[in-house]
Short mmCIF file of C-alpha atoms in Angstrom, two decimals:
data_model
loop_
_atom_site.label_atom_id
_atom_site.label_comp_id
_atom_site.label_asym_id
_atom_site.label_seq_id
_atom_site.Cartn_x
_atom_site.Cartn_y
_atom_site.Cartn_z
CA MET A 1 -65.40 67.61 -39.13
CA ARG A 2 -64.21 64.33 -37.65
CA PRO A 3 -65.67 60.92 -38.48
CA ARG A 4 -68.49 60.00 -36.09
CA ILE A 5 -68.12 56.36 -35.04
CA GLY A 6 -70.93 54.76 -33.07
CA LEU A 7 -69.99 52.08 -30.55
CA THR A 8 -72.53 49.73 -29.01
CA GLY A 9 -72.92 46.27 -27.51
CA GLY A 10 -75.11 44.39 -25.08
CA ILE A 11 -74.51 44.21 -21.35
CA GLY A 12 -71.35 42.19 -20.63
CA SER A 13 -70.06 42.47 -24.20
CA GLY A 14 -66.96 44.45 -23.27
CA LYS A 15 -68.08 47.68 -24.94
CA SER A 16 -66.78 49.92 -22.14
CA THR A 17 -63.33 48.30 -22.35
CA VAL A 18 -63.33 48.83 -26.10
CA ALA A 19 -64.24 52.51 -25.58
CA GLN A 20 -61.28 52.86 -23.21
CA GLY A 21 -59.06 51.28 -25.83
CA PHE A 22 -60.10 53.85 -28.43
CA ALA A 23 -59.46 56.64 -25.92
CA GLN A 24 -55.93 55.28 -25.41
CA GLN A 25 -55.38 55.61 -29.17
CA GLY A 26 -56.21 59.31 -28.95
CA CYS A 27 -59.86 59.17 -29.98
CA HIS A 28 -62.38 61.42 -28.27
CA VAL A 29 -65.05 59.27 -26.59
CA ILE A 30 -68.52 60.66 -25.91
CA ASP A 31 -70.24 58.53 -23.26
CA ALA A 32 -74.04 58.71 -23.56
CA ASP A 33 -74.57 56.87 -20.26
CA ARG A 34 -72.36 59.33 -18.40
CA ILE A 35 -74.28 62.23 -19.92
CA ALA A 36 -77.58 60.65 -18.82
CA ARG A 37 -76.27 60.21 -15.27
CA GLU A 38 -75.09 63.83 -15.09
CA LEU A 39 -78.45 65.09 -16.35
CA THR A 40 -80.24 63.26 -13.52
CA LEU A 41 -77.93 64.28 -10.66
CA GLN A 42 -78.75 67.16 -8.32
CA GLY A 43 -78.90 70.32 -10.43
CA GLY A 44 -78.98 68.34 -13.68
CA ALA A 45 -80.98 69.73 -16.57
CA ALA A 46 -83.44 66.81 -16.48
CA ILE A 47 -84.43 67.15 -12.81
CA ALA A 48 -86.91 70.02 -13.16
CA PRO A 49 -88.83 68.54 -16.12
CA ILE A 50 -88.92 65.11 -14.43
CA ALA A 51 -90.40 66.64 -11.29
CA THR A 52 -92.89 68.75 -13.26
CA GLN A 53 -94.01 66.15 -15.80
CA MET A 54 -93.69 62.91 -13.82
CA GLY A 55 -94.00 63.97 -10.19
CA ALA A 56 -91.72 65.23 -7.42
CA HIS A 57 -91.81 61.80 -5.77
CA PHE A 58 -89.33 60.63 -8.43
CA ILE A 59 -86.72 63.04 -7.01
CA ASP A 60 -84.83 61.83 -3.94
CA ALA A 61 -83.85 63.78 -0.82
CA ASP A 62 -80.57 64.84 -2.43
CA GLY A 63 -82.34 66.39 -5.41
CA ALA A 64 -81.33 63.64 -7.85
CA LEU A 65 -83.45 61.15 -9.78
CA ASP A 66 -84.68 58.37 -7.49
CA ARG A 67 -83.48 55.57 -9.75
CA ALA A 68 -84.90 52.74 -7.65
CA GLN A 69 -88.39 54.25 -7.64
CA MET A 70 -88.23 55.07 -11.36
CA ARG A 71 -87.02 51.55 -12.18
CA GLU A 72 -89.87 50.02 -10.16
CA ALA A 73 -92.43 52.28 -11.86
CA ALA A 74 -91.06 51.48 -15.33
CA PHE A 75 -91.25 47.73 -14.69
CA ARG A 76 -94.85 48.17 -13.53
CA ASP A 77 -95.85 50.41 -16.46
CA PRO A 78 -93.65 50.90 -19.57
CA ALA A 79 -95.26 54.33 -20.07
CA TYR A 80 -92.99 55.67 -17.31
CA LYS A 81 -89.91 54.55 -19.21
CA ALA A 82 -91.19 56.15 -22.41
CA GLN A 83 -91.95 59.40 -20.60
CA LEU A 84 -88.50 59.51 -18.99
CA GLU A 85 -86.86 58.85 -22.34
CA GLY A 86 -88.93 61.64 -23.87
CA ILE A 87 -87.34 64.02 -21.37
CA LEU A 88 -83.80 62.63 -21.43
CA HIS A 89 -83.16 61.85 -25.08
CA PRO A 90 -83.39 65.41 -26.46
CA LEU A 91 -81.10 66.62 -23.67
CA ILE A 92 -78.65 63.79 -24.32
CA ARG A 93 -78.59 64.56 -28.05
CA GLN A 94 -77.95 68.22 -27.30
CA GLN A 95 -75.03 67.38 -24.99
CA ILE A 96 -73.60 64.91 -27.51
CA ASP A 97 -73.76 67.51 -30.28
CA GLN A 98 -71.97 70.03 -28.07
CA GLN A 99 -69.26 67.54 -27.12
CA TYR A 100 -68.78 66.53 -30.75
CA GLN A 101 -68.35 70.16 -31.80
CA HIS A 102 -65.84 70.65 -28.99
CA ALA A 103 -63.89 67.57 -30.13
CA CYS A 104 -63.72 68.98 -33.65
CA ASP A 105 -62.79 72.51 -32.57
CA ALA A 106 -60.49 71.94 -29.62
CA THR A 107 -58.83 68.51 -29.91
CA ASN A 108 -56.59 66.62 -32.31
CA ALA A 109 -58.65 63.45 -31.97
CA PRO A 110 -58.69 61.67 -35.34
CA LEU A 111 -62.01 59.92 -34.61
CA VAL A 112 -64.92 60.71 -32.32
CA ILE A 113 -66.41 57.61 -30.70
CA PHE A 114 -70.08 57.82 -29.71
CA ASP A 115 -70.43 55.24 -26.91
CA ILE A 116 -74.20 54.56 -27.03
CA PRO A 117 -75.41 51.42 -25.24
CA LEU A 118 -78.94 51.58 -26.74
CA LEU A 119 -77.92 52.59 -30.25
CA ALA A 120 -79.70 49.63 -31.86
CA GLU A 121 -82.88 50.25 -29.87
CA SER A 122 -83.34 53.69 -31.40
CA GLY A 123 -83.68 54.66 -35.04
CA GLN A 124 -82.33 58.14 -34.39
CA TRP A 125 -78.61 57.37 -34.29
CA ASN A 126 -77.65 55.78 -37.60
CA PRO A 127 -78.39 58.92 -39.66
CA ARG A 128 -76.21 60.90 -37.22
CA LEU A 129 -73.22 58.55 -37.47
CA ASP A 130 -70.73 57.71 -40.21
CA GLN A 131 -69.98 54.13 -39.09
CA VAL A 132 -71.14 51.78 -36.33
CA ILE A 133 -69.03 49.28 -34.39
CA VAL A 134 -70.82 46.46 -32.56
CA VAL A 135 -68.99 44.57 -29.82
CA ASP A 136 -70.45 41.08 -29.92
CA CYS A 137 -70.28 37.82 -27.97
CA LEU A 138 -72.57 34.92 -27.11
CA GLU A 139 -75.46 35.56 -24.74
CA ARG A 140 -74.22 32.96 -22.28
CA THR A 141 -70.92 34.84 -22.15
CA GLN A 142 -72.72 38.10 -21.41
CA ILE A 143 -74.51 36.44 -18.51
CA ALA A 144 -71.31 34.88 -17.10
CA ARG A 145 -69.41 38.18 -17.27
CA VAL A 146 -72.14 40.19 -15.57
CA GLN A 147 -72.53 37.53 -12.86
CA GLN A 148 -68.80 37.71 -12.17
CA ARG A 149 -68.72 41.51 -12.24
CA ASN A 150 -71.94 42.42 -10.40
CA GLN A 151 -72.95 39.20 -8.60
CA LEU A 152 -76.46 39.53 -10.02
CA PRO A 153 -78.68 36.44 -10.28
CA GLN A 154 -79.10 35.05 -13.78
CA ALA A 155 -82.82 35.93 -13.86
CA ALA A 156 -82.04 39.59 -13.20
CA ILE A 157 -79.43 39.67 -15.98
CA GLU A 158 -81.80 37.98 -18.41
CA ALA A 159 -84.46 40.58 -17.54
CA ILE A 160 -82.00 43.38 -18.42
CA MET A 161 -81.05 41.64 -21.66
CA ALA A 162 -84.73 41.21 -22.57
CA GLN A 163 -85.10 45.00 -22.53
CA GLN A 164 -82.14 45.44 -24.88
CA ALA A 165 -81.93 44.74 -28.60
CA THR A 166 -81.11 41.18 -29.61
CA ARG A 167 -77.69 40.30 -30.99
CA LEU A 168 -79.17 40.07 -34.48
CA GLN A 169 -80.77 43.51 -34.20
CA ARG A 170 -77.45 45.02 -33.14
CA LEU A 171 -75.50 43.22 -35.86
CA ARG A 172 -77.87 44.56 -38.49
CA LYS A 173 -76.72 48.07 -37.51
CA ALA A 174 -73.02 47.20 -37.74
CA ASP A 175 -70.45 48.38 -40.23
CA TRP A 176 -67.73 46.75 -38.13
CA VAL A 177 -68.03 43.85 -35.67
CA LEU A 178 -65.52 43.25 -32.88
CA TRP A 179 -65.95 39.61 -31.78
CA ASN A 180 -65.15 39.51 -28.07
CA GLU A 181 -65.96 35.95 -27.12
CA THR A 182 -62.69 34.44 -25.89
CA LEU A 183 -60.29 37.39 -26.01
CA SER A 184 -58.08 38.23 -23.06
CA LEU A 185 -57.85 41.89 -22.05
CA GLN A 186 -54.53 42.12 -23.87
CA ALA A 187 -55.93 40.51 -27.00
CA LEU A 188 -58.99 42.79 -26.87
CA GLY A 189 -56.69 45.80 -26.65
CA GLU A 190 -54.79 44.56 -29.70
CA ALA A 191 -58.06 44.05 -31.58
CA VAL A 192 -59.08 47.64 -30.78
CA PHE A 193 -55.68 48.86 -32.02
CA ASP A 194 -56.12 46.94 -35.27
CA LEU A 195 -59.65 48.26 -35.76
CA TYR A 196 -58.49 51.81 -35.02
CA ASN A 197 -55.87 51.52 -37.74
CA GLU A 198 -58.44 50.10 -40.17
CA LEU A 199 -60.71 53.06 -39.49
CA ILE A 200 -57.86 55.51 -39.93
CA ALA A 201 -57.02 53.90 -43.26
CA HIS A 202 -60.69 53.89 -44.22
CA TYR A 203 -60.96 57.63 -43.74
CA ARG A 204 -57.41 58.29 -44.97
CA LEU A 205 -56.58 60.28 -41.89
CA LEU A 206 -53.17 61.10 -40.51
CA GLN A 207 -52.60 60.00 -36.94
CA PRO A 208 -51.95 62.91 -34.54
CA ASP A 209 -48.38 63.66 -33.52
#
């Protein structure tokens, strides 16, 4: 079995870029957000239970999750968010387990990276992982990056951040911290390369041919 490396970070931290960097080194990356999106598209495994348990009005005309309506309901009443998570999380875990087994059976990937944005918010992941990497930066940097990327107002970004774990909560989960405060894209790529090599050495693995 391959080492299971969790990867997390707050919005605007650069986590997705770090995940891409590990993929470029030959690691297999499992993207929990992508799995969640696929489960809630037309024909996704979560659509029927969402319609049955939460109401057909949360399914849009295309047969996918009506994200805008679900978001509005969850802001109004956190019970909606908890109910949606109760449907999605077991399905996500099942998909992640299947993808991990595939990575072990059918690829030469030396490490499997579990890209999980809300890793620190849930107590379920640490027992299922061998190590955790946290991509960290200052909160003001998160806000500036998301404003530049998505043109969202600061209040909206702060509202998203308020629903996520704090920096301290994430750092408490970390075995490795990648400090991405002032790094250029090139420097961040080099930092990922260095961390990859440290992990390889840590697990005494041979790099694939």
